[in-house]
Coordinates of C-alpha atoms and ligand atoms in Angstrom, one line a residue:
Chain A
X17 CA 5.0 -49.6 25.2
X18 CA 2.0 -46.9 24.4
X19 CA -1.7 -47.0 25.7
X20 CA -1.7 -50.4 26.4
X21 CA -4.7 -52.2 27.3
X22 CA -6.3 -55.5 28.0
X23 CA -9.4 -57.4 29.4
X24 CA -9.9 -60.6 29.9
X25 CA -13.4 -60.8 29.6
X26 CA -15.3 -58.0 31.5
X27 CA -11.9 -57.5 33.7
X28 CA -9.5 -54.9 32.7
X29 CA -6.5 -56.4 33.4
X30 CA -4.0 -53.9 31.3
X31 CA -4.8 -50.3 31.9
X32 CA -3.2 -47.8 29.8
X33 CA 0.3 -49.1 30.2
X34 CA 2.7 -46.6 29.7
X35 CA 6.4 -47.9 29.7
X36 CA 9.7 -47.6 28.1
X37 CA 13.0 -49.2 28.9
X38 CA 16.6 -48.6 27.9
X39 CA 19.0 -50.6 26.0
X40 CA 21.2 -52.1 28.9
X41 CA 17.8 -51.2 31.8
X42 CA 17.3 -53.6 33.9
X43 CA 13.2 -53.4 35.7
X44 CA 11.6 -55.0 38.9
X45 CA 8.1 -55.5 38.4
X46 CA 6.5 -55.7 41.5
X47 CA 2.7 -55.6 42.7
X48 CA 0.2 -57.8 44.7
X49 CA -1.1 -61.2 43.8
X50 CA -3.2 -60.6 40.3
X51 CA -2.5 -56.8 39.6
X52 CA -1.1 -58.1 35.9
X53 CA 2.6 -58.7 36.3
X54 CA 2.7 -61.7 34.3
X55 CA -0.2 -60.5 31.6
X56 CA 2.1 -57.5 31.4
X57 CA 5.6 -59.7 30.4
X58 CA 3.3 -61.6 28.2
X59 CA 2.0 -59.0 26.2
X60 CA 5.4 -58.3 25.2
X61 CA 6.2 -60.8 23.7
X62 CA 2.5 -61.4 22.5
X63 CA 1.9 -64.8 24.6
X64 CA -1.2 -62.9 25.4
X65 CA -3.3 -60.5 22.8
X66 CA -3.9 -56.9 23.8
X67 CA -6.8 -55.2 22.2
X68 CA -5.3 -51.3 22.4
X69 CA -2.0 -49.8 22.3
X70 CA 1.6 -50.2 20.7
X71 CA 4.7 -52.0 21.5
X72 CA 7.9 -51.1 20.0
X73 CA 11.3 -53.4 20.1
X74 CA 14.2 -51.8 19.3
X75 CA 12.2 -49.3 16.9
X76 CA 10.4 -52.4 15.6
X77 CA 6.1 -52.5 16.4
X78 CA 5.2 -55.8 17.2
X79 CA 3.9 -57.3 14.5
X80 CA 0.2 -59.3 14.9
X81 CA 0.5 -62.6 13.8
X82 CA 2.6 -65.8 11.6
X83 CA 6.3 -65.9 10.9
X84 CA 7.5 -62.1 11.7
X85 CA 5.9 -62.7 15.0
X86 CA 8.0 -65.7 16.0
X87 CA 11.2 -63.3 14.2
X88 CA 10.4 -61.2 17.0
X89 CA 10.0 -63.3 19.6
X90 CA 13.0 -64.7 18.8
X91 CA 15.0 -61.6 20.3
X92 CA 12.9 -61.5 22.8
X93 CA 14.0 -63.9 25.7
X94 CA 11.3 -65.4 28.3
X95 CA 12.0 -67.4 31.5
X96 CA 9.0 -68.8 32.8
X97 CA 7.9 -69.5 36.9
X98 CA 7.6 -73.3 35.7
X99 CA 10.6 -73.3 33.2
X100 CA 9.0 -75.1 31.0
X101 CA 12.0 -77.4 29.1
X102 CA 10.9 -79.5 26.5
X103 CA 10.6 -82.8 28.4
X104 CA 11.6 -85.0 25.5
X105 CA 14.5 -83.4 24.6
X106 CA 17.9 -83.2 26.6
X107 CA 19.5 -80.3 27.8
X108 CA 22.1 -79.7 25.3
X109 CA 18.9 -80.1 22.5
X110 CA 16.5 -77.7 24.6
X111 CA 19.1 -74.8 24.1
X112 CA 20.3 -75.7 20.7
X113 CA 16.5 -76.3 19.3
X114 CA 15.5 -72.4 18.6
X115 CA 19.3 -71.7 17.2
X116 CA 19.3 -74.7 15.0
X117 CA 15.7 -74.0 14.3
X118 CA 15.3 -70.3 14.2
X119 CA 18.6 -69.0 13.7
X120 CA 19.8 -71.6 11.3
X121 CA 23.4 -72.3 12.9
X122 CA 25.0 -75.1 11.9
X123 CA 24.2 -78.0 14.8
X124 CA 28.2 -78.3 15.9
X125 CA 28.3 -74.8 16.0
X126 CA 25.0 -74.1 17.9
X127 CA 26.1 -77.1 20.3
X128 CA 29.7 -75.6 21.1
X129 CA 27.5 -71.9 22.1
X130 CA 25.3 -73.8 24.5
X131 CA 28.0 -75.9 26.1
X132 CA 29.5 -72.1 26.8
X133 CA 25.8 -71.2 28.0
X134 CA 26.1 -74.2 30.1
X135 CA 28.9 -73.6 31.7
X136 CA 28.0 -70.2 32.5
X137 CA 25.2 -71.0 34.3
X138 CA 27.1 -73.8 36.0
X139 CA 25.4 -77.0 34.5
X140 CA 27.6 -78.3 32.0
X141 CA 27.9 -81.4 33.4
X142 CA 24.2 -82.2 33.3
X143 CA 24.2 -81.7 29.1
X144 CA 23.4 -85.0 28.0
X145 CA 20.4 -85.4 30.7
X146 CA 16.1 -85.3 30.6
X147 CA 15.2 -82.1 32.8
X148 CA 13.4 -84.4 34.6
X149 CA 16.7 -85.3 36.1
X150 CA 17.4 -81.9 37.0
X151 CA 16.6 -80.1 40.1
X152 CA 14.1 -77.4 40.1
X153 CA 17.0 -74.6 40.2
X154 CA 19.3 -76.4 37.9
X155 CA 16.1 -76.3 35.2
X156 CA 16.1 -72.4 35.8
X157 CA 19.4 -71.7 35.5
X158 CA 18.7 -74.1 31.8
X159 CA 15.8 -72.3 30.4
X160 CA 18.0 -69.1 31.2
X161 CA 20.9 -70.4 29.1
X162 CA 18.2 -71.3 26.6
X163 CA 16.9 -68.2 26.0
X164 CA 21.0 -66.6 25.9
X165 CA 21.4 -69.0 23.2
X166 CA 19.3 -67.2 20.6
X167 CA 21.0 -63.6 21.8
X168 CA 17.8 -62.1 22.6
X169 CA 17.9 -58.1 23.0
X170 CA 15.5 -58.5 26.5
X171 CA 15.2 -61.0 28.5
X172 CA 11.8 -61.3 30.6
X173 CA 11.7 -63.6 33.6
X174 CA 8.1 -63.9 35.5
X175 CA 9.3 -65.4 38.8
X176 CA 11.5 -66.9 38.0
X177 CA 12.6 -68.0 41.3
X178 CA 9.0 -68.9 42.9
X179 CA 8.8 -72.4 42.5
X180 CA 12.5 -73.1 43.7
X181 CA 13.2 -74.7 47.1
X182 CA 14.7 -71.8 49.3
X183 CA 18.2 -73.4 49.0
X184 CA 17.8 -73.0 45.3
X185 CA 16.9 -69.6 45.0
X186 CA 20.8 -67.7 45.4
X187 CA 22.1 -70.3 42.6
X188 CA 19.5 -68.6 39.8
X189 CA 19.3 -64.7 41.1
X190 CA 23.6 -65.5 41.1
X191 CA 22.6 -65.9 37.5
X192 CA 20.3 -63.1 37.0
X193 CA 22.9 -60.7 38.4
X194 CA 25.3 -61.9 36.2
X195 CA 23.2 -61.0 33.4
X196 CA 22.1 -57.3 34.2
X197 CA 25.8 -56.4 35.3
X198 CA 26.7 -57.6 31.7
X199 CA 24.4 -55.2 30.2
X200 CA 21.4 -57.7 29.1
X201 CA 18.0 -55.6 29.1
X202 CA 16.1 -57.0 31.2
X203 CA 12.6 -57.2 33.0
X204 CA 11.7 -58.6 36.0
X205 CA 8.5 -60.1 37.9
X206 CA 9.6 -60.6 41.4
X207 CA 9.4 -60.0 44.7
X208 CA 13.2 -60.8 45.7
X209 CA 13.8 -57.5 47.4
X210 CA 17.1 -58.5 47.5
X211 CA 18.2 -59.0 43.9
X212 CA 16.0 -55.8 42.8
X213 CA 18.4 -53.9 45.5
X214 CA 21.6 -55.2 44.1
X215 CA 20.6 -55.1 40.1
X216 CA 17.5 -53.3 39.2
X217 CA 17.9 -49.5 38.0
X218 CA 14.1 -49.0 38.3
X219 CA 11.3 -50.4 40.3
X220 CA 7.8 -50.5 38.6
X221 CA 4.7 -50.9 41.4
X222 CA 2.0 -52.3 39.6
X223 CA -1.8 -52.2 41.1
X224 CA -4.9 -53.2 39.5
X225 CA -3.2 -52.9 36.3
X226 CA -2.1 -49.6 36.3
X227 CA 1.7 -48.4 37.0
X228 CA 1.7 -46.7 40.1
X229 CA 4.5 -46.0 40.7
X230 CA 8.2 -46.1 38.9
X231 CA 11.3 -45.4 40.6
X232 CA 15.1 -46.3 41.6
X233 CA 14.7 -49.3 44.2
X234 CA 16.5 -47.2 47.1
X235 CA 13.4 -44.5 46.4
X236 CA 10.7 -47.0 46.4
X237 CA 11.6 -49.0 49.1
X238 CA 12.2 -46.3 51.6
X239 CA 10.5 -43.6 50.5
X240 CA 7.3 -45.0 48.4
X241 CA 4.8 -42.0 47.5
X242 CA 1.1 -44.0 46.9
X243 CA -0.6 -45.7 49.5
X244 CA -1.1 -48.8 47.4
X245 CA 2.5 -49.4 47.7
X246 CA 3.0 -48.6 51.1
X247 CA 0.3 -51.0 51.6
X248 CA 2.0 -53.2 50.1
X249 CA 5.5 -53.0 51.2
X250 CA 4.2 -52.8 54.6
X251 CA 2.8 -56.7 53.6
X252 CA 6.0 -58.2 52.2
X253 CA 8.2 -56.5 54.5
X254 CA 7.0 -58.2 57.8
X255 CA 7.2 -61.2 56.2
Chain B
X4 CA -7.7 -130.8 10.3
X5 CA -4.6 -131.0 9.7
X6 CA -5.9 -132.4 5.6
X7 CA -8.3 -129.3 5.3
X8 CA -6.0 -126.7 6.4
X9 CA -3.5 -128.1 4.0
X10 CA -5.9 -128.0 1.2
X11 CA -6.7 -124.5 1.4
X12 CA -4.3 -121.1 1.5
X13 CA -4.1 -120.7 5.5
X14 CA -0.7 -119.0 5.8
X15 CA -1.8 -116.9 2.5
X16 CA -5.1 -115.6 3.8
X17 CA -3.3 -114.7 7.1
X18 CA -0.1 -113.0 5.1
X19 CA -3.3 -111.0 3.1
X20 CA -4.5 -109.9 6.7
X21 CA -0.8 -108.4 7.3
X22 CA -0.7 -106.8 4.8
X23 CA -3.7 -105.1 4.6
X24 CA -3.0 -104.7 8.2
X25 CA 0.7 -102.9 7.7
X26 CA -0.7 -100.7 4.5
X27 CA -4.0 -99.8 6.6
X28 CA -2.0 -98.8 9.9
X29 CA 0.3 -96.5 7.7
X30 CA -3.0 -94.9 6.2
X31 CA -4.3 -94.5 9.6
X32 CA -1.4 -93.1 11.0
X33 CA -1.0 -90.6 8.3
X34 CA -4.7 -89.5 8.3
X35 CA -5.3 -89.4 12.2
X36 CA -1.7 -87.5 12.5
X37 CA -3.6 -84.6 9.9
X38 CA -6.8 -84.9 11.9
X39 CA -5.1 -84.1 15.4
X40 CA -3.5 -81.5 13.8
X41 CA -6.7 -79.8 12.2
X42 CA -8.2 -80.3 15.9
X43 CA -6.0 -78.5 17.7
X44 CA -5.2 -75.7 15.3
X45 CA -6.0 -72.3 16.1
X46 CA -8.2 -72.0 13.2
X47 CA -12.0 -73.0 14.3
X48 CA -12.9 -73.9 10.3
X49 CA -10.3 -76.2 10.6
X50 CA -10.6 -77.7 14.1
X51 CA -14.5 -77.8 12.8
X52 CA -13.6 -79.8 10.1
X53 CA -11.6 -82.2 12.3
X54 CA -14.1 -82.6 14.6
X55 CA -16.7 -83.2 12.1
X56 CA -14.5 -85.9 10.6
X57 CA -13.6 -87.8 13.9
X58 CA -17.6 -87.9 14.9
X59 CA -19.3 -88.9 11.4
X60 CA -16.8 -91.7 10.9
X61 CA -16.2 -93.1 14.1
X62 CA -20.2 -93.2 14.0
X63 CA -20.3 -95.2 10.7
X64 CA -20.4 -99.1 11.1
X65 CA -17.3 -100.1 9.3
X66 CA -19.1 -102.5 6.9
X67 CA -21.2 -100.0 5.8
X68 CA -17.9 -97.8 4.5
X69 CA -16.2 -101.3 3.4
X70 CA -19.2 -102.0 1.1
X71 CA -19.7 -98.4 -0.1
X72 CA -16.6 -98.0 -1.2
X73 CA -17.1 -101.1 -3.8
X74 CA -20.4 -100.5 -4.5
X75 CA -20.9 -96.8 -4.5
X76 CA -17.4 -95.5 -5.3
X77 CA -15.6 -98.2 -7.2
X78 CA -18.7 -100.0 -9.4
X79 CA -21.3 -96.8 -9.8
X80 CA -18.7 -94.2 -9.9
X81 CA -16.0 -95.8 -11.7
X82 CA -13.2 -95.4 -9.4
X83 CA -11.7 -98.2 -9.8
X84 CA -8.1 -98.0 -8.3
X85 CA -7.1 -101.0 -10.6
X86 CA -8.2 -102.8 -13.3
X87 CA -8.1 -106.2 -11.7
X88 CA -11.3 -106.9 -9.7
X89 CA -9.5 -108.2 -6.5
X90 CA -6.4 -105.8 -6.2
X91 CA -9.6 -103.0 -6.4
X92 CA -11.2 -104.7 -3.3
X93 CA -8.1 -104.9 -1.6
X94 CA -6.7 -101.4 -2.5
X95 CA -10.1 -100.1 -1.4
X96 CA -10.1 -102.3 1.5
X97 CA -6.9 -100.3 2.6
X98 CA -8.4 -97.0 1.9
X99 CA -11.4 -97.5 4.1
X100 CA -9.7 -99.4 6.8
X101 CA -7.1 -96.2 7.3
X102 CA -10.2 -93.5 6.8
X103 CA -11.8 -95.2 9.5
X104 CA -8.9 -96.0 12.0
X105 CA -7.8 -92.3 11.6
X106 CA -10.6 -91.4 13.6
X107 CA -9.0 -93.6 16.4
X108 CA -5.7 -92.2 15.9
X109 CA -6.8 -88.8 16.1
X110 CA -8.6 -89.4 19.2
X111 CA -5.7 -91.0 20.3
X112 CA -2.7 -88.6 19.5
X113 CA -5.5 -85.5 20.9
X114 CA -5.7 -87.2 24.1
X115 CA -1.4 -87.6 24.0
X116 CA -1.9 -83.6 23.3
X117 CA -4.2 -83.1 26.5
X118 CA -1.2 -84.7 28.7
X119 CA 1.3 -81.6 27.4
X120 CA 1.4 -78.9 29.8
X121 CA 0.6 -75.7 28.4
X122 CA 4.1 -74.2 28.8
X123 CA 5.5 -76.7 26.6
X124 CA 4.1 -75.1 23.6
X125 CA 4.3 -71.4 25.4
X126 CA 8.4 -71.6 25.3
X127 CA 8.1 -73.2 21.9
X128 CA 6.4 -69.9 20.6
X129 CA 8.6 -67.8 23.5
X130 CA 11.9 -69.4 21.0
X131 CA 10.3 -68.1 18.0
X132 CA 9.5 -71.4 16.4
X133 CA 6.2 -71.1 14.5
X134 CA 3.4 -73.0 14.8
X135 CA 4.7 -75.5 12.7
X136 CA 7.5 -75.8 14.1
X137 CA 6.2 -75.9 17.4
X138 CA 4.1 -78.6 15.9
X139 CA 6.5 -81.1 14.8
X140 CA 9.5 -80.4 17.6
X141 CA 7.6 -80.1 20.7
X142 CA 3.7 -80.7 20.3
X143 CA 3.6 -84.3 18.4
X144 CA 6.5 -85.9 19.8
X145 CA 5.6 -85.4 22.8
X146 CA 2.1 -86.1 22.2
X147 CA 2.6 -89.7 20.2
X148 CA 5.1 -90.9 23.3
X149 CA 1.5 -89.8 25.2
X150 CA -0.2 -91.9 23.3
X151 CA 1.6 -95.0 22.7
X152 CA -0.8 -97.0 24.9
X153 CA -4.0 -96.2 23.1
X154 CA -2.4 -95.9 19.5
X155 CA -1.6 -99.7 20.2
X156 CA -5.0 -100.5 21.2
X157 CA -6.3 -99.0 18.2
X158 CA -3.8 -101.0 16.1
X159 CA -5.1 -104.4 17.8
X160 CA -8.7 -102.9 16.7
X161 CA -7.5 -102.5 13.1
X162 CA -6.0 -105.9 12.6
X163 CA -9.1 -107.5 13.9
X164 CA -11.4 -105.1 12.4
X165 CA -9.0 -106.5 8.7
X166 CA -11.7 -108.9 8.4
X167 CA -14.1 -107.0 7.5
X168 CA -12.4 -106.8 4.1
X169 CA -13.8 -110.0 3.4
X170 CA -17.7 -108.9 3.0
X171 CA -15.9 -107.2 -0.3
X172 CA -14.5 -109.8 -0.9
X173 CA -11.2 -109.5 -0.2
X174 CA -9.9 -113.2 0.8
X175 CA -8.0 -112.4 3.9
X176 CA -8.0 -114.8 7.1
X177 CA -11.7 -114.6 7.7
X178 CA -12.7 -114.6 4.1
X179 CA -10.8 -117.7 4.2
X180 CA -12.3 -119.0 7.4
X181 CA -15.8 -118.1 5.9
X182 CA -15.4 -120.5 3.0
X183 CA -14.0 -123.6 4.9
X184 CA -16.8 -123.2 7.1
X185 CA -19.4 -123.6 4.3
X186 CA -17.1 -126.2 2.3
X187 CA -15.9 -128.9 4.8
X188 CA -17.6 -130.6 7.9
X189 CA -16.0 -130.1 11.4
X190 CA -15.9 -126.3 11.6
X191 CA -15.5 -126.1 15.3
X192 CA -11.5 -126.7 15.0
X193 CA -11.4 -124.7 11.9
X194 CA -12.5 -121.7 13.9
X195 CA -10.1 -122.7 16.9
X196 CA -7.6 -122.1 14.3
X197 CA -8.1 -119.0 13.3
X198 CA -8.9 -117.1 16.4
X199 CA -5.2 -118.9 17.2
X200 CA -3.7 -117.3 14.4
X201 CA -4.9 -113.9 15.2
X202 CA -3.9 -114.3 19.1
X203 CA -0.2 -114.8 17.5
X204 CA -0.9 -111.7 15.5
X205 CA -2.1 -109.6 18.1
X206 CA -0.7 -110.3 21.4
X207 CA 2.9 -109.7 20.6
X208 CA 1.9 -106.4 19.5
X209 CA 0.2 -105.6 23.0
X210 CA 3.1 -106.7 24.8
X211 CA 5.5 -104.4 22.4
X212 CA 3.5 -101.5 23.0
X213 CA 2.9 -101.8 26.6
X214 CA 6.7 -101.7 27.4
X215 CA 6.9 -99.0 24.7
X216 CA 4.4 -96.9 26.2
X217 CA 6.3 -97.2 29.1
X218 CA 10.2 -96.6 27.9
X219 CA 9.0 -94.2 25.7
X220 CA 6.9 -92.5 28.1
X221 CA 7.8 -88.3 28.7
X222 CA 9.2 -87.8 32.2
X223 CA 8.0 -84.5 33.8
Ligands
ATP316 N1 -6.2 -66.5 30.9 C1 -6.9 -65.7 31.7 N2 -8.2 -65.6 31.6 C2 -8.9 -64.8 32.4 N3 -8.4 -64.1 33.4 C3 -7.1 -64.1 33.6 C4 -6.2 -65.0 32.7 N4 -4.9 -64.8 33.2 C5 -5.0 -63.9 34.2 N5 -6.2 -63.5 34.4 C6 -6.6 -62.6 35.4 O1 -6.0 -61.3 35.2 C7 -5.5 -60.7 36.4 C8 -4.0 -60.5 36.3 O2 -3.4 -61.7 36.3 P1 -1.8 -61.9 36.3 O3 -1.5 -63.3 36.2 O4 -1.2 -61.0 35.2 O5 -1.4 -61.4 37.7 P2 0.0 -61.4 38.5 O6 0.2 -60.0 38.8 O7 1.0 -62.0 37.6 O8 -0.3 -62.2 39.7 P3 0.6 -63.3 40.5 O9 1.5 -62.5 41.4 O10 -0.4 -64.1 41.3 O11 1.3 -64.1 39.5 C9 -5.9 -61.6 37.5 O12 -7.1 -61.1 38.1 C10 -6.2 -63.0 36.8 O13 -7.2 -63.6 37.5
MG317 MG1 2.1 -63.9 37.8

């Protein structure tokens, strides 16, 4: 992404966002509480407008509006904090809905490709059940396998593991690591120190909405350069 | 009682107020389902439009549209939907009972809308479904199980509100109930009658949607 900017309103939320990631790269977004994290994920896959600026997808620019919008959005996987499943459907129909729907696979076939998804995210037995029904990690790991299902070429996740009960937390990052170490491109709002130790190849600091900083995780945690993200570190860490 | 009631078409009149009922309901549904639509659509002509619908008809007595129709639409402009004078009143009947409920159902189905978290439609788009798409898997069904409660209410309305038909005359239950009145001594029981027949009509149906409403109901 080129130049990037957004307000909302009279607040700039988007400063000249500079950022590009490889095929295969997976990025920890990190920053305090309302520097544009999740503005930033969602101007990628144009959830949110941006008023300046490019963004480029595997060589395609993100196109502005109707059908070759949702084309691209298709490839372009989102996990959300609050999961968001469709709450009529099952489980097997929320993962089968954009292949069957997008895609056009044929329904046995899309169903056999999210019993696989199921079962590797570890909820295979819960197929035929409401999310409702589900616990709050199970959902994750869910709308995971539901954005594998239409083979996106980047996944974004906006913390993903927030809203989880602390017991639940291991069962979706277990997930998440999974993922990156099978090559999925991936970015990631989060402040799980741990996970962007073990699976992130770069650490973006974001503050005010401007990059500050952009480095391997070892270099940022230990030796970060700006005083914003010292500042910040220093927060998270005595917690 | 028993003699007047025989002498005159009660089960017919009352089978006339299903039907216009069933036909009406259909129309309604059809109509309010396009009206929700237009009002939450991204495109302000269109959710203008919508809006403008919902608030001048739900504003217009419902006599006023029934006798319009005939007089205004039907005699003085010709547009007669058939050439027999009283399948005209009742097809017209039909029509205006359905514009006007769709104001109900709209209201309704937005109000079924308002109880969808935003993400629901959010992951719809994230899928790459289009807004169509989005509409018809994830926004509506979700937003008639919403709404079942209040779509039932608005069906009660509309079977009752049936009578209306008769000021064009259309001879439905009240029509019916109108003319014994004026024809035969003893009204009193006559009208007991017919406020019976529409309590068989209409209860059920608040009992059915209730335990719909709450079967059907989305779990979050
Ligand atoms: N729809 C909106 N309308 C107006 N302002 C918004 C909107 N969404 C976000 N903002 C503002 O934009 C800024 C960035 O928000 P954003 O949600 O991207 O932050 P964040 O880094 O994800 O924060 P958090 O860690 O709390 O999730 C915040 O100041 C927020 O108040
Ligand atoms: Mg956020």
């Amino acid at each position: 992404m080129q130049n990037v900017n957004k307000h909302f309103g009279d607040l700039h939320v988007l400063k000249n966002i500079n950022l590009s990631i490889d095929k295969g790269e997976v990025v920890v977004l990190i920053g305090p509480s309302g520097s544009g994290k999740s503005t930033l994920c969602r101007t990628i896959n144009r959830l949110e407008t941006f008023e300046t600026g490019t963004i480029t997808i595997d060589g395609r620019t993100l196109p502005d509006e109707g059908k070759e919008l949702a084309n691209l959005r298709a490839d372009v996987g989102m996990v959300f904090q609050s999961f968001n499943l469709f709450a009529h459907k099952t489980i097997l129909e929320n993962i089968t809905l954009g292949p069957i729907k997008v895609r056009k696979t044929p329904k046995a076939e899309a169903e056999k490709k999210a019993m696989e998804l199921l079962k590797r995210v570890g909820v295979e037995a819960q197929a035929q059940k409401y999310p409702a029904q589900l616990s709050g990690g199970q959902q994750q790991r869910v709308a995971i396998a539901r954005s594998l299902a239409m083979n996106p070429k980047v996944m974004l996740f906006d913390e993903p593991t927030s809203a989880l009960d602390p017991e639940m937390v291991n069962e979706v990052l277990d997930v998440m690591v999974g993922l990156a170490k099978d090559g999925m491109t991936m970015i990631v709002v989060t402040h799980e120190m741990g996970f962007a130790r073990k699976a992130a190849d770069r650490v973006v600091f974001l503050s005010d909405g401007e990059i500050v900083e952009s480095n391997t995780p070892n270099e940022f945690f230990s030796n970060p350069t700006s005083t914003r993200a010292k500042d910040f570190l220093s927060k998270i860490l005595t917690h | 009682m028993g003699e007047i009631l025989a002498r005159y078409d009660f089960v017919g009149a009352f089978w006339l107020t299903i039907q216009l009922s069933f036909w009406s309901a259909l129309g309604a549904l059809m109509i309010g389902t396009v009206l929700a639509v237009l009002r939450v659509s991204p495109v302000p002509v269109l959710r203008l439009l919508g809006t403008a619908y919902v608030n001048l008809i739900r504003n217009t007595p419902l006599t006023l549209l029934m006798v319009s129709s005939i007089l205004g639409l039907s005699l003085i402009l010709g547009l007669r939907l058939s050439n027999d004078v009283k399948t005209d009143a009742f097809l017209w009947a039909i029509v205006m009972l359905s514009v006007y409920h769709a104001a109900f159902v709209c209201e309704a189905l937005r109000s079924g809308v308002n109880t969808i978290p935003a993400g629901q439609a959010e992951a719809a788009r994230a899928i790459g479904l289009t807004f169509n798409q989005s509409l018809t898997e994830v926004l509506l069904p979700q937003a008639f199980r919403g709404s079942i409660a209040p779509l039932g209410s608005t069906l009660i309305a509309l079977i009752k509100n049936s009578t209306v038909a008769s000021v064009i005359g259309v001879s439905e239950a009240a029509g019916l109930m109108a003319t014994i009145v004026e024809n035969e001594t003893g009204g009193v029981p006559v009208f007991f009658v017919f406020a019976l027949g529409f309590v068989v009509l209409t209860l059920p149906l608040g009992v059915l949607f209730t335990s719909l409403s709450r079967r059907l109901a989305v779990k979050r």
